[in-house]
Amino acid sequence: MQTPELRNLSVDLIDENPDQVRKEYDLNALNELADSIAKVGLIQPISVLITADRFKLVQGSRRLRAHKLLRRQSILANIIENENGEALAIMLHENLFRNDLTPLEEARFYQRLLDVEKLTFQQLIHYTNKAENYVNARLLLAACPPEIQEAVDKRQIPISHGLELAQIDDPATRSQYLAYAISCGASLATVKYWRQGYEANKTAPPSLDTLPTKLDHPLQAPAFGWYCAISGE
């Protein structure tokens, strides 16, 4: 692997990577990073890829944004000259080993690695160092209805619950179950019973106003027409 060239680049010549996983940034955290850079300087250069007469950001989105907040005209960057796998390796390290990704950001990144970078599923498992079920669940999330994605991304429901609800093909029924799961809570067993009951009976759920927030017995829910376990936790 060729050692990247290190030099100062004009921030105006650097384009954000459209495939960057992080789509939302904490402004307070960015301001803290900007304050740190103003006091001690940039500790780690960003990495960019040459694209014609401009550069595409590969690593260091928060550092670039912090420089723009400081109204600095240039930033120190490692320059990668071609797509020889080095840019992908850096991007993988930048995105896969961070702890603040939301489930949907992670899901979209995995899907991008399959669609754009042409990784196989087994290569994806290898690079992520995640269990097969973990990666597969996030790939399934990327194909879920938007309201399911949003609820999982905001951590209103676990991803396992979202994947079960996504199998309910009637949007109105699915949305009502989702609203109940968010507002009152539901165990995974409950959500599975909802899905199984819908598939068996194609029965619309009762109004949320008629659903209890707690049950005296965890296996009693006569209003549904089948057994389920509601959890208010």
JSON list of C-alpha atoms in Angstrom, two decimals:
[
{"chain": "A", "resi": 1, "resn": "MET", "atom": "CA", "xyz": [0.00, 0.00, 0.00]},
{"chain": "A", "resi": 2, "resn": "GLN", "atom": "CA", "xyz": [1.47, 3.34, -1.05]},
{"chain": "A", "resi": 3, "resn": "THR", "atom": "CA", "xyz": [2.05, 5.89, 1.73]},
{"chain": "A", "resi": 4, "resn": "PRO", "atom": "CA", "xyz": [-0.46, 8.73, 1.27]},
{"chain": "A", "resi": 5, "resn": "GLU", "atom": "CA", "xyz": [0.87, 12.21, 0.53]},
{"chain": "A", "resi": 6, "resn": "LEU", "atom": "CA", "xyz": [0.33, 14.64, 3.40]},
{"chain": "A", "resi": 7, "resn": "ARG", "atom": "CA", "xyz": [-0.41, 18.28, 2.66]},
{"chain": "A", "resi": 8, "resn": "ASN", "atom": "CA", "xyz": [-2.66, 21.22, 3.45]},
{"chain": "A", "resi": 9, "resn": "LEU", "atom": "CA", "xyz": [-5.75, 21.47, 1.26]},
{"chain": "A", "resi": 10, "resn": "SER", "atom": "CA", "xyz": [-8.29, 24.23, 0.81]},
{"chain": "A", "resi": 11, "resn": "VAL", "atom": "CA", "xyz": [-11.50, 23.19, 2.57]},
{"chain": "A", "resi": 12, "resn": "ASP", "atom": "CA", "xyz": [-13.41, 24.53, -0.46]},
{"chain": "A", "resi": 13, "resn": "LEU", "atom": "CA", "xyz": [-11.87, 21.79, -2.63]},
{"chain": "A", "resi": 14, "resn": "ILE", "atom": "CA", "xyz": [-13.05, 18.94, -0.41]},
{"chain": "A", "resi": 15, "resn": "ASP", "atom": "CA", "xyz": [-16.45, 17.38, -1.07]},
{"chain": "A", "resi": 16, "resn": "GLU", "atom": "CA", "xyz": [-18.33, 15.42, 1.56]},
{"chain": "A", "resi": 17, "resn": "ASN", "atom": "CA", "xyz": [-18.58, 11.72, 0.77]},
{"chain": "A", "resi": 18, "resn": "PRO", "atom": "CA", "xyz": [-22.21, 10.98, -0.21]},
{"chain": "A", "resi": 19, "resn": "ASP", "atom": "CA", "xyz": [-21.73, 7.47, 1.20]},
{"chain": "A", "resi": 20, "resn": "GLN", "atom": "CA", "xyz": [-20.68, 8.74, 4.61]},
{"chain": "A", "resi": 21, "resn": "VAL", "atom": "CA", "xyz": [-22.61, 6.79, 7.24]},
{"chain": "A", "resi": 22, "resn": "ARG", "atom": "CA", "xyz": [-23.05, 9.62, 9.70]},
{"chain": "A", "resi": 23, "resn": "LYS", "atom": "CA", "xyz": [-25.86, 11.87, 8.46]},
{"chain": "A", "resi": 24, "resn": "GLU", "atom": "CA", "xyz": [-26.58, 13.86, 11.62]},
{"chain": "A", "resi": 25, "resn": "TYR", "atom": "CA", "xyz": [-24.07, 15.62, 13.84]},
{"chain": "A", "resi": 26, "resn": "ASP", "atom": "CA", "xyz": [-24.30, 16.81, 17.42]},
{"chain": "A", "resi": 27, "resn": "LEU", "atom": "CA", "xyz": [-23.68, 20.56, 17.19]},
{"chain": "A", "resi": 28, "resn": "ASN", "atom": "CA", "xyz": [-22.46, 20.76, 20.80]},
{"chain": "A", "resi": 29, "resn": "ALA", "atom": "CA", "xyz": [-19.93, 17.99, 20.16]},
{"chain": "A", "resi": 30, "resn": "LEU", "atom": "CA", "xyz": [-18.79, 19.74, 16.97]},
{"chain": "A", "resi": 31, "resn": "ASN", "atom": "CA", "xyz": [-18.30, 22.99, 18.87]},
{"chain": "A", "resi": 32, "resn": "GLU", "atom": "CA", "xyz": [-16.27, 21.14, 21.51]},
{"chain": "A", "resi": 33, "resn": "LEU", "atom": "CA", "xyz": [-14.10, 19.61, 18.77]},
{"chain": "A", "resi": 34, "resn": "ALA", "atom": "CA", "xyz": [-13.66, 23.03, 17.17]},
{"chain": "A", "resi": 35, "resn": "ASP", "atom": "CA", "xyz": [-12.58, 24.50, 20.52]},
{"chain": "A", "resi": 36, "resn": "SER", "atom": "CA", "xyz": [-10.06, 21.69, 20.94]},
{"chain": "A", "resi": 37, "resn": "ILE", "atom": "CA", "xyz": [-8.63, 22.23, 17.45]},
{"chain": "A", "resi": 38, "resn": "ALA", "atom": "CA", "xyz": [-8.41, 25.97, 18.10]},
{"chain": "A", "resi": 39, "resn": "LYS", "atom": "CA", "xyz": [-6.42, 25.34, 21.29]},
{"chain": "A", "resi": 40, "resn": "VAL", "atom": "CA", "xyz": [-4.13, 22.42, 20.41]},
{"chain": "A", "resi": 41, "resn": "GLY", "atom": "CA", "xyz": [-4.43, 22.09, 16.64]},
{"chain": "A", "resi": 42, "resn": "LEU", "atom": "CA", "xyz": [-5.50, 19.18, 14.46]},
{"chain": "A", "resi": 43, "resn": "ILE", "atom": "CA", "xyz": [-4.07, 16.00, 16.00]},
{"chain": "A", "resi": 44, "resn": "GLN", "atom": "CA", "xyz": [-5.05, 13.58, 13.22]},
{"chain": "A", "resi": 45, "resn": "PRO", "atom": "CA", "xyz": [-5.21, 14.61, 9.54]},
{"chain": "A", "resi": 46, "resn": "ILE", "atom": "CA", "xyz": [-8.29, 13.80, 7.48]},
{"chain": "A", "resi": 47, "resn": "SER", "atom": "CA", "xyz": [-8.06, 11.44, 4.50]},
{"chain": "A", "resi": 48, "resn": "VAL", "atom": "CA", "xyz": [-9.25, 12.34, 1.00]},
{"chain": "A", "resi": 49, "resn": "LEU", "atom": "CA", "xyz": [-9.36, 10.72, -2.41]},
{"chain": "A", "resi": 50, "resn": "ILE", "atom": "CA", "xyz": [-8.34, 12.59, -5.56]},
{"chain": "A", "resi": 51, "resn": "THR", "atom": "CA", "xyz": [-11.30, 13.07, -7.94]},
{"chain": "A", "resi": 52, "resn": "ALA", "atom": "CA", "xyz": [-10.33, 15.06, -11.05]},
{"chain": "A", "resi": 53, "resn": "ASP", "atom": "CA", "xyz": [-9.44, 18.56, -9.78]},
{"chain": "A", "resi": 54, "resn": "ARG", "atom": "CA", "xyz": [-11.15, 18.11, -6.42]},
{"chain": "A", "resi": 55, "resn": "PHE", "atom": "CA", "xyz": [-11.03, 15.75, -3.44]},
{"chain": "A", "resi": 56, "resn": "LYS", "atom": "CA", "xyz": [-13.60, 13.41, -1.88]},
{"chain": "A", "resi": 57, "resn": "LEU", "atom": "CA", "xyz": [-13.59, 13.02, 1.88]},
{"chain": "A", "resi": 58, "resn": "VAL", "atom": "CA", "xyz": [-12.83, 9.47, 3.03]},
{"chain": "A", "resi": 59, "resn": "GLN", "atom": "CA", "xyz": [-12.22, 9.97, 6.74]},
{"chain": "A", "resi": 60, "resn": "GLY", "atom": "CA", "xyz": [-12.64, 12.91, 9.09]},
{"chain": "A", "resi": 61, "resn": "SER", "atom": "CA", "xyz": [-16.06, 14.44, 8.46]},
{"chain": "A", "resi": 62, "resn": "ARG", "atom": "CA", "xyz": [-16.33, 15.92, 11.97]},
{"chain": "A", "resi": 63, "resn": "ARG", "atom": "CA", "xyz": [-12.82, 17.38, 11.75]},
{"chain": "A", "resi": 64, "resn": "LEU", "atom": "CA", "xyz": [-13.62, 19.02, 8.40]},
{"chain": "A", "resi": 65, "resn": "ARG", "atom": "CA", "xyz": [-16.87, 20.46, 9.76]},
{"chain": "A", "resi": 66, "resn": "ALA", "atom": "CA", "xyz": [-15.03, 21.75, 12.84]},
{"chain": "A", "resi": 67, "resn": "HIS", "atom": "CA", "xyz": [-12.55, 23.57, 10.59]},
{"chain": "A", "resi": 68, "resn": "LYS", "atom": "CA", "xyz": [-15.43, 25.16, 8.73]},
{"chain": "A", "resi": 69, "resn": "LEU", "atom": "CA", "xyz": [-16.93, 26.30, 12.04]},
{"chain": "A", "resi": 70, "resn": "LEU", "atom": "CA", "xyz": [-13.59, 27.93, 12.83]},
{"chain": "A", "resi": 71, "resn": "ARG", "atom": "CA", "xyz": [-13.64, 29.52, 9.34]},
{"chain": "A", "resi": 72, "resn": "ARG", "atom": "CA", "xyz": [-10.25, 28.02, 8.57]},
{"chain": "A", "resi": 73, "resn": "GLN", "atom": "CA", "xyz": [-9.29, 28.04, 4.92]},
{"chain": "A", "resi": 74, "resn": "SER", "atom": "CA", "xyz": [-7.21, 24.85, 4.88]},
{"chain": "A", "resi": 75, "resn": "ILE", "atom": "CA", "xyz": [-6.86, 21.50, 6.62]},
{"chain": "A", "resi": 76, "resn": "LEU", "atom": "CA", "xyz": [-4.10, 18.90, 6.79]},
{"chain": "A", "resi": 77, "resn": "ALA", "atom": "CA", "xyz": [-5.02, 15.82, 4.75]},
{"chain": "A", "resi": 78, "resn": "ASN", "atom": "CA", "xyz": [-3.67, 12.43, 3.72]},
{"chain": "A", "resi": 79, "resn": "ILE", "atom": "CA", "xyz": [-4.18, 12.21, -0.05]},
{"chain": "A", "resi": 80, "resn": "ILE", "atom": "CA", "xyz": [-5.07, 8.87, -1.62]},
{"chain": "A", "resi": 81, "resn": "GLU", "atom": "CA", "xyz": [-4.39, 8.91, -5.34]},
{"chain": "A", "resi": 82, "resn": "ASN", "atom": "CA", "xyz": [-6.59, 6.07, -6.60]},
{"chain": "A", "resi": 83, "resn": "GLU", "atom": "CA", "xyz": [-9.25, 3.55, -5.63]},
{"chain": "A", "resi": 84, "resn": "ASN", "atom": "CA", "xyz": [-6.87, 0.66, -4.93]},
{"chain": "A", "resi": 85, "resn": "GLY", "atom": "CA", "xyz": [-8.71, -0.61, -1.89]},
{"chain": "A", "resi": 86, "resn": "GLU", "atom": "CA", "xyz": [-7.00, 1.81, 0.49]},
{"chain": "A", "resi": 87, "resn": "ALA", "atom": "CA", "xyz": [-9.93, 4.22, 0.54]},
{"chain": "A", "resi": 88, "resn": "LEU", "atom": "CA", "xyz": [-12.31, 1.37, 1.30]},
{"chain": "A", "resi": 89, "resn": "ALA", "atom": "CA", "xyz": [-10.08, 0.10, 4.12]},
{"chain": "A", "resi": 90, "resn": "ILE", "atom": "CA", "xyz": [-9.96, 3.55, 5.70]},
{"chain": "A", "resi": 91, "resn": "MET", "atom": "CA", "xyz": [-13.70, 4.04, 5.31]},
{"chain": "A", "resi": 92, "resn": "LEU", "atom": "CA", "xyz": [-14.37, 0.66, 6.93]},
{"chain": "A", "resi": 93, "resn": "HIS", "atom": "CA", "xyz": [-12.21, 1.57, 9.89]},
{"chain": "A", "resi": 94, "resn": "GLU", "atom": "CA", "xyz": [-13.85, 4.99, 10.16]},
{"chain": "A", "resi": 95, "resn": "ASN", "atom": "CA", "xyz": [-17.39, 3.67, 10.17]},
{"chain": "A", "resi": 96, "resn": "LEU", "atom": "CA", "xyz": [-17.45, 0.12, 11.47]},
{"chain": "A", "resi": 97, "resn": "PHE", "atom": "CA", "xyz": [-15.63, 0.66, 14.74]},
{"chain": "A", "resi": 98, "resn": "ARG", "atom": "CA", "xyz": [-17.49, 3.64, 16.10]},
{"chain": "A", "resi": 99, "resn": "ASN", "atom": "CA", "xyz": [-19.96, 3.33, 18.93]},
{"chain": "A", "resi": 100, "resn": "ASP", "atom": "CA", "xyz": [-22.35, 6.15, 18.06]},
{"chain": "A", "resi": 101, "resn": "LEU", "atom": "CA", "xyz": [-23.90, 4.82, 14.86]},
{"chain": "A", "resi": 102, "resn": "THR", "atom": "CA", "xyz": [-27.65, 4.46, 14.91]},
{"chain": "A", "resi": 103, "resn": "PRO", "atom": "CA", "xyz": [-29.06, 1.10, 13.77]},
{"chain": "A", "resi": 104, "resn": "LEU", "atom": "CA", "xyz": [-30.29, 2.57, 10.49]},
{"chain": "A", "resi": 105, "resn": "GLU", "atom": "CA", "xyz": [-26.97, 4.26, 9.72]},
{"chain": "A", "resi": 106, "resn": "GLU", "atom": "CA", "xyz": [-25.27, 0.92, 10.28]},
{"chain": "A", "resi": 107, "resn": "ALA", "atom": "CA", "xyz": [-27.85, -0.86, 8.12]},
{"chain": "A", "resi": 108, "resn": "ARG", "atom": "CA", "xyz": [-27.42, 1.56, 5.22]},
{"chain": "A", "resi": 109, "resn": "PHE", "atom": "CA", "xyz": [-23.65, 1.30, 5.42]},
{"chain": "A", "resi": 110, "resn": "TYR", "atom": "CA", "xyz": [-23.75, -2.50, 5.25]},
{"chain": "A", "resi": 111, "resn": "GLN", "atom": "CA", "xyz": [-26.09, -2.30, 2.27]},
{"chain": "A", "resi": 112, "resn": "ARG", "atom": "CA", "xyz": [-23.77, 0.17, 0.58]},
{"chain": "A", "resi": 113, "resn": "LEU", "atom": "CA", "xyz": [-20.83, -2.20, 1.03]},
{"chain": "A", "resi": 114, "resn": "LEU", "atom": "CA", "xyz": [-22.80, -4.89, -0.77]},
{"chain": "A", "resi": 115, "resn": "ASP", "atom": "CA", "xyz": [-24.25, -2.70, -3.53]},
{"chain": "A", "resi": 116, "resn": "VAL", "atom": "CA", "xyz": [-21.42, -0.27, -4.28]},
{"chain": "A", "resi": 117, "resn": "GLU", "atom": "CA", "xyz": [-18.25, -1.90, -3.01]},
{"chain": "A", "resi": 118, "resn": "LYS", "atom": "CA", "xyz": [-19.47, -5.31, -4.23]},
{"chain": "A", "resi": 119, "resn": "LEU", "atom": "CA", "xyz": [-18.50, -7.15, -1.07]},
{"chain": "A", "resi": 120, "resn": "THR", "atom": "CA", "xyz": [-20.01, -10.59, -0.65]},
{"chain": "A", "resi": 121, "resn": "PHE", "atom": "CA", "xyz": [-22.07, -11.34, 2.44]},
{"chain": "A", "resi": 122, "resn": "GLN", "atom": "CA", "xyz": [-19.26, -13.48, 3.82]},
{"chain": "A", "resi": 123, "resn": "GLN", "atom": "CA", "xyz": [-16.74, -10.67, 3.24]},
{"chain": "A", "resi": 124, "resn": "LEU", "atom": "CA", "xyz": [-19.08, -8.31, 5.05]},
{"chain": "A", "resi": 125, "resn": "ILE", "atom": "CA", "xyz": [-19.19, -10.70, 8.02]},
{"chain": "A", "resi": 126, "resn": "HIS", "atom": "CA", "xyz": [-15.40, -10.88, 7.98]},
{"chain": "A", "resi": 127, "resn": "TYR", "atom": "CA", "xyz": [-14.83, -7.11, 7.81]},
{"chain": "A", "resi": 128, "resn": "THR", "atom": "CA", "xyz": [-17.41, -6.22, 10.43]},
{"chain": "A", "resi": 129, "resn": "ASN", "atom": "CA", "xyz": [-16.37, -8.98, 12.82]},
{"chain": "A", "resi": 130, "resn": "LYS", "atom": "CA", "xyz": [-20.06, -9.33, 13.68]},
{"chain": "A", "resi": 131, "resn": "ALA", "atom": "CA", "xyz": [-22.23, -12.42, 13.99]},
{"chain": "A", "resi": 132, "resn": "GLU", "atom": "CA", "xyz": [-24.10, -13.42, 10.84]},
{"chain": "A", "resi": 133, "resn": "ASN", "atom": "CA", "xyz": [-27.47, -12.88, 12.53]},
{"chain": "A", "resi": 134, "resn": "TYR", "atom": "CA", "xyz": [-26.41, -9.38, 13.62]},
{"chain": "A", "resi": 135, "resn": "VAL", "atom": "CA", "xyz": [-25.46, -8.28, 10.11]},
{"chain": "A", "resi": 136, "resn": "ASN", "atom": "CA", "xyz": [-28.46, -9.97, 8.51]},
{"chain": "A", "resi": 137, "resn": "ALA", "atom": "CA", "xyz": [-30.85, -8.19, 10.90]},
{"chain": "A", "resi": 138, "resn": "ARG", "atom": "CA", "xyz": [-29.45, -4.82, 9.90]},
{"chain": "A", "resi": 139, "resn": "LEU", "atom": "CA", "xyz": [-29.67, -5.63, 6.21]},
{"chain": "A", "resi": 140, "resn": "LEU", "atom": "CA", "xyz": [-33.31, -6.55, 6.75]},
{"chain": "A", "resi": 141, "resn": "LEU", "atom": "CA", "xyz": [-33.83, -3.25, 8.58]},
{"chain": "A", "resi": 142, "resn": "ALA", "atom": "CA", "xyz": [-32.60, -1.39, 5.48]},
{"chain": "A", "resi": 143, "resn": "ALA", "atom": "CA", "xyz": [-35.56, -2.86, 3.58]},
{"chain": "A", "resi": 144, "resn": "CYS", "atom": "CA", "xyz": [-38.19, -2.20, 6.28]},
{"chain": "A", "resi": 145, "resn": "PRO", "atom": "CA", "xyz": [-41.02, 0.35, 5.91]},
{"chain": "A", "resi": 146, "resn": "PRO", "atom": "CA", "xyz": [-39.91, 3.90, 6.86]},
{"chain": "A", "resi": 147, "resn": "GLU", "atom": "CA", "xyz": [-41.97, 4.06, 10.06]},
{"chain": "A", "resi": 148, "resn": "ILE", "atom": "CA", "xyz": [-40.30, 0.86, 11.32]},
{"chain": "A", "resi": 149, "resn": "GLN", "atom": "CA", "xyz": [-36.87, 2.21, 10.43]},
{"chain": "A", "resi": 150, "resn": "GLU", "atom": "CA", "xyz": [-37.57, 5.44, 12.26]},
{"chain": "A", "resi": 151, "resn": "ALA", "atom": "CA", "xyz": [-38.81, 3.71, 15.42]},
{"chain": "A", "resi": 152, "resn": "VAL", "atom": "CA", "xyz": [-35.78, 1.43, 15.53]},
{"chain": "A", "resi": 153, "resn": "ASP", "atom": "CA", "xyz": [-33.40, 4.27, 14.70]},
{"chain": "A", "resi": 154, "resn": "LYS", "atom": "CA", "xyz": [-34.79, 6.36, 17.57]},
{"chain": "A", "resi": 155, "resn": "ARG", "atom": "CA", "xyz": [-34.49, 3.28, 19.78]},
{"chain": "A", "resi": 156, "resn": "GLN", "atom": "CA", "xyz": [-38.22, 3.37, 20.51]},
{"chain": "A", "resi": 157, "resn": "ILE", "atom": "CA", "xyz": [-38.36, -0.36, 19.80]},
{"chain": "A", "resi": 158, "resn": "PRO", "atom": "CA", "xyz": [-35.62, -3.00, 19.43]},
{"chain": "A", "resi": 159, "resn": "ILE", "atom": "CA", "xyz": [-34.62, -4.09, 15.95]},
{"chain": "A", "resi": 160, "resn": "SER", "atom": "CA", "xyz": [-36.01, -7.58, 16.59]},
{"chain": "A", "resi": 161, "resn": "HIS", "atom": "CA", "xyz": [-39.46, -6.07, 17.26]},
{"chain": "A", "resi": 162, "resn": "GLY", "atom": "CA", "xyz": [-39.24, -3.96, 14.14]},
{"chain": "A", "resi": 163, "resn": "LEU", "atom": "CA", "xyz": [-38.43, -6.92, 11.91]},
{"chain": "A", "resi": 164, "resn": "GLU", "atom": "CA", "xyz": [-41.44, -8.80, 13.25]},
{"chain": "A", "resi": 165, "resn": "LEU", "atom": "CA", "xyz": [-43.77, -5.83, 12.72]},
{"chain": "A", "resi": 166, "resn": "ALA", "atom": "CA", "xyz": [-42.41, -5.31, 9.20]},
{"chain": "A", "resi": 167, "resn": "GLN", "atom": "CA", "xyz": [-43.84, -8.68, 8.22]},
{"chain": "A", "resi": 168, "resn": "ILE", "atom": "CA", "xyz": [-47.38, -7.35, 8.77]},
{"chain": "A", "resi": 169, "resn": "ASP", "atom": "CA", "xyz": [-48.24, -6.34, 5.22]},
{"chain": "A", "resi": 170, "resn": "ASP", "atom": "CA", "xyz": [-51.23, -4.11, 5.97]},
{"chain": "A", "resi": 171, "resn": "PRO", "atom": "CA", "xyz": [-49.89, -0.59, 6.67]},
{"chain": "A", "resi": 172, "resn": "ALA", "atom": "CA", "xyz": [-52.78, 0.47, 8.92]},
{"chain": "A", "resi": 173, "resn": "THR", "atom": "CA", "xyz": [-52.58, -2.66, 11.05]},
{"chain": "A", "resi": 174, "resn": "ARG", "atom": "CA", "xyz": [-48.80, -2.46, 11.23]},
{"chain": "A", "resi": 175, "resn": "SER", "atom": "CA", "xyz": [-48.88, 1.22, 12.24]},
{"chain": "A", "resi": 176, "resn": "GLN", "atom": "CA", "xyz": [-51.37, 0.60, 15.03]},
{"chain": "A", "resi": 177, "resn": "TYR", "atom": "CA", "xyz": [-49.35, -2.25, 16.50]},
{"chain": "A", "resi": 178, "resn": "LEU", "atom": "CA", "xyz": [-46.23, -0.11, 16.20]},
{"chain": "A", "resi": 179, "resn": "ALA", "atom": "CA", "xyz": [-47.88, 2.80, 18.00]},
{"chain": "A", "resi": 180, "resn": "TYR", "atom": "CA", "xyz": [-48.94, 0.49, 20.81]},
{"chain": "A", "resi": 181, "resn": "ALA", "atom": "CA", "xyz": [-45.47, -1.04, 21.12]},
{"chain": "A", "resi": 182, "resn": "ILE", "atom": "CA", "xyz": [-43.94, 2.44, 21.36]},
{"chain": "A", "resi": 183, "resn": "SER", "atom": "CA", "xyz": [-46.46, 3.89, 23.81]},
{"chain": "A", "resi": 184, "resn": "CYS", "atom": "CA", "xyz": [-47.04, 0.90, 26.09]},
{"chain": "A", "resi": 185, "resn": "GLY", "atom": "CA", "xyz": [-44.15, -1.43, 25.44]},
{"chain": "A", "resi": 186, "resn": "ALA", "atom": "CA", "xyz": [-44.28, -5.02, 24.25]},
{"chain": "A", "resi": 187, "resn": "SER", "atom": "CA", "xyz": [-42.10, -8.08, 24.64]},
{"chain": "A", "resi": 188, "resn": "LEU", "atom": "CA", "xyz": [-40.72, -9.83, 21.57]},
{"chain": "A", "resi": 189, "resn": "ALA", "atom": "CA", "xyz": [-43.06, -12.73, 22.30]},
{"chain": "A", "resi": 190, "resn": "THR", "atom": "CA", "xyz": [-46.00, -10.30, 22.19]},
{"chain": "A", "resi": 191, "resn": "VAL", "atom": "CA", "xyz": [-44.96, -8.86, 18.84]},
{"chain": "A", "resi": 192, "resn": "LYS", "atom": "CA", "xyz": [-44.53, -12.34, 17.40]},
{"chain": "A", "resi": 193, "resn": "TYR", "atom": "CA", "xyz": [-48.04, -13.24, 18.56]},
{"chain": "A", "resi": 194, "resn": "TRP", "atom": "CA", "xyz": [-49.37, -10.07, 16.92]},
{"chain": "A", "resi": 195, "resn": "ARG", "atom": "CA", "xyz": [-47.70, -10.98, 13.66]},
{"chain": "A", "resi": 196, "resn": "GLN", "atom": "CA", "xyz": [-48.74, -14.64, 13.81]},
{"chain": "A", "resi": 197, "resn": "GLY", "atom": "CA", "xyz": [-52.30, -13.72, 14.72]},
{"chain": "A", "resi": 198, "resn": "TYR", "atom": "CA", "xyz": [-52.52, -11.24, 11.87]},
{"chain": "A", "resi": 199, "resn": "GLU", "atom": "CA", "xyz": [-51.18, -13.76, 9.38]},
{"chain": "A", "resi": 200, "resn": "ALA", "atom": "CA", "xyz": [-53.60, -16.41, 10.62]},
{"chain": "A", "resi": 201, "resn": "ASN", "atom": "CA", "xyz": [-56.70, -14.23, 10.86]},
{"chain": "A", "resi": 202, "resn": "LYS", "atom": "CA", "xyz": [-55.93, -11.05, 8.93]},
{"chain": "A", "resi": 203, "resn": "THR", "atom": "CA", "xyz": [-57.69, -9.36, 11.83]},
{"chain": "A", "resi": 204, "resn": "ALA", "atom": "CA", "xyz": [-57.21, -5.66, 12.43]},
{"chain": "A", "resi": 205, "resn": "PRO", "atom": "CA", "xyz": [-56.06, -4.78, 15.96]},
{"chain": "A", "resi": 206, "resn": "PRO", "atom": "CA", "xyz": [-58.41, -3.14, 18.44]},
{"chain": "A", "resi": 207, "resn": "SER", "atom": "CA", "xyz": [-58.26, 0.57, 19.04]},
{"chain": "A", "resi": 208, "resn": "LEU", "atom": "CA", "xyz": [-55.38, 1.72, 21.19]},
{"chain": "A", "resi": 209, "resn": "ASP", "atom": "CA", "xyz": [-57.94, 3.31, 23.50]},
{"chain": "A", "resi": 210, "resn": "THR", "atom": "CA", "xyz": [-59.30, -0.14, 24.31]},
{"chain": "A", "resi": 211, "resn": "LEU", "atom": "CA", "xyz": [-55.95, -1.80, 24.92]},
{"chain": "A", "resi": 212, "resn": "PRO", "atom": "CA", "xyz": [-54.81, -2.10, 28.54]},
{"chain": "A", "resi": 213, "resn": "THR", "atom": "CA", "xyz": [-51.46, -0.65, 29.48]},
{"chain": "A", "resi": 214, "resn": "LYS", "atom": "CA", "xyz": [-50.99, -3.55, 31.90]},
{"chain": "A", "resi": 215, "resn": "LEU", "atom": "CA", "xyz": [-52.43, -7.02, 32.17]},
{"chain": "A", "resi": 216, "resn": "ASP", "atom": "CA", "xyz": [-53.13, -8.81, 35.43]},
{"chain": "A", "resi": 217, "resn": "HIS", "atom": "CA", "xyz": [-51.64, -11.93, 33.89]},
{"chain": "A", "resi": 218, "resn": "PRO", "atom": "CA", "xyz": [-48.86, -11.77, 31.25]},
{"chain": "A", "resi": 219, "resn": "LEU", "atom": "CA", "xyz": [-50.59, -14.30, 29.01]},
{"chain": "A", "resi": 220, "resn": "GLN", "atom": "CA", "xyz": [-54.05, -12.76, 29.03]},
{"chain": "A", "resi": 221, "resn": "ALA", "atom": "CA", "xyz": [-55.10, -10.50, 26.19]},
{"chain": "A", "resi": 222, "resn": "PRO", "atom": "CA", "xyz": [-58.58, -11.58, 25.12]},
{"chain": "A", "resi": 223, "resn": "ALA", "atom": "CA", "xyz": [-59.14, -8.45, 23.06]},
{"chain": "A", "resi": 224, "resn": "PHE", "atom": "CA", "xyz": [-56.67, -9.74, 20.47]},
{"chain": "A", "resi": 225, "resn": "GLY", "atom": "CA", "xyz": [-58.36, -13.08, 19.91]},
{"chain": "A", "resi": 226, "resn": "TRP", "atom": "CA", "xyz": [-55.12, -14.92, 20.69]},
{"chain": "A", "resi": 227, "resn": "TYR", "atom": "CA", "xyz": [-52.71, -15.10, 23.56]},
{"chain": "A", "resi": 228, "resn": "CYS", "atom": "CA", "xyz": [-49.96, -12.56, 23.92]},
{"chain": "A", "resi": 229, "resn": "ALA", "atom": "CA", "xyz": [-47.73, -11.11, 26.58]},
{"chain": "A", "resi": 230, "resn": "ILE", "atom": "CA", "xyz": [-47.90, -7.37, 27.02]},
{"chain": "A", "resi": 231, "resn": "SER", "atom": "CA", "xyz": [-44.99, -5.77, 28.77]},
{"chain": "A", "resi": 232, "resn": "GLY", "atom": "CA", "xyz": [-45.20, -2.25, 30.15]},
{"chain": "A", "resi": 233, "resn": "GLU", "atom": "CA", "xyz": [-41.46, -2.12, 30.68]}
]
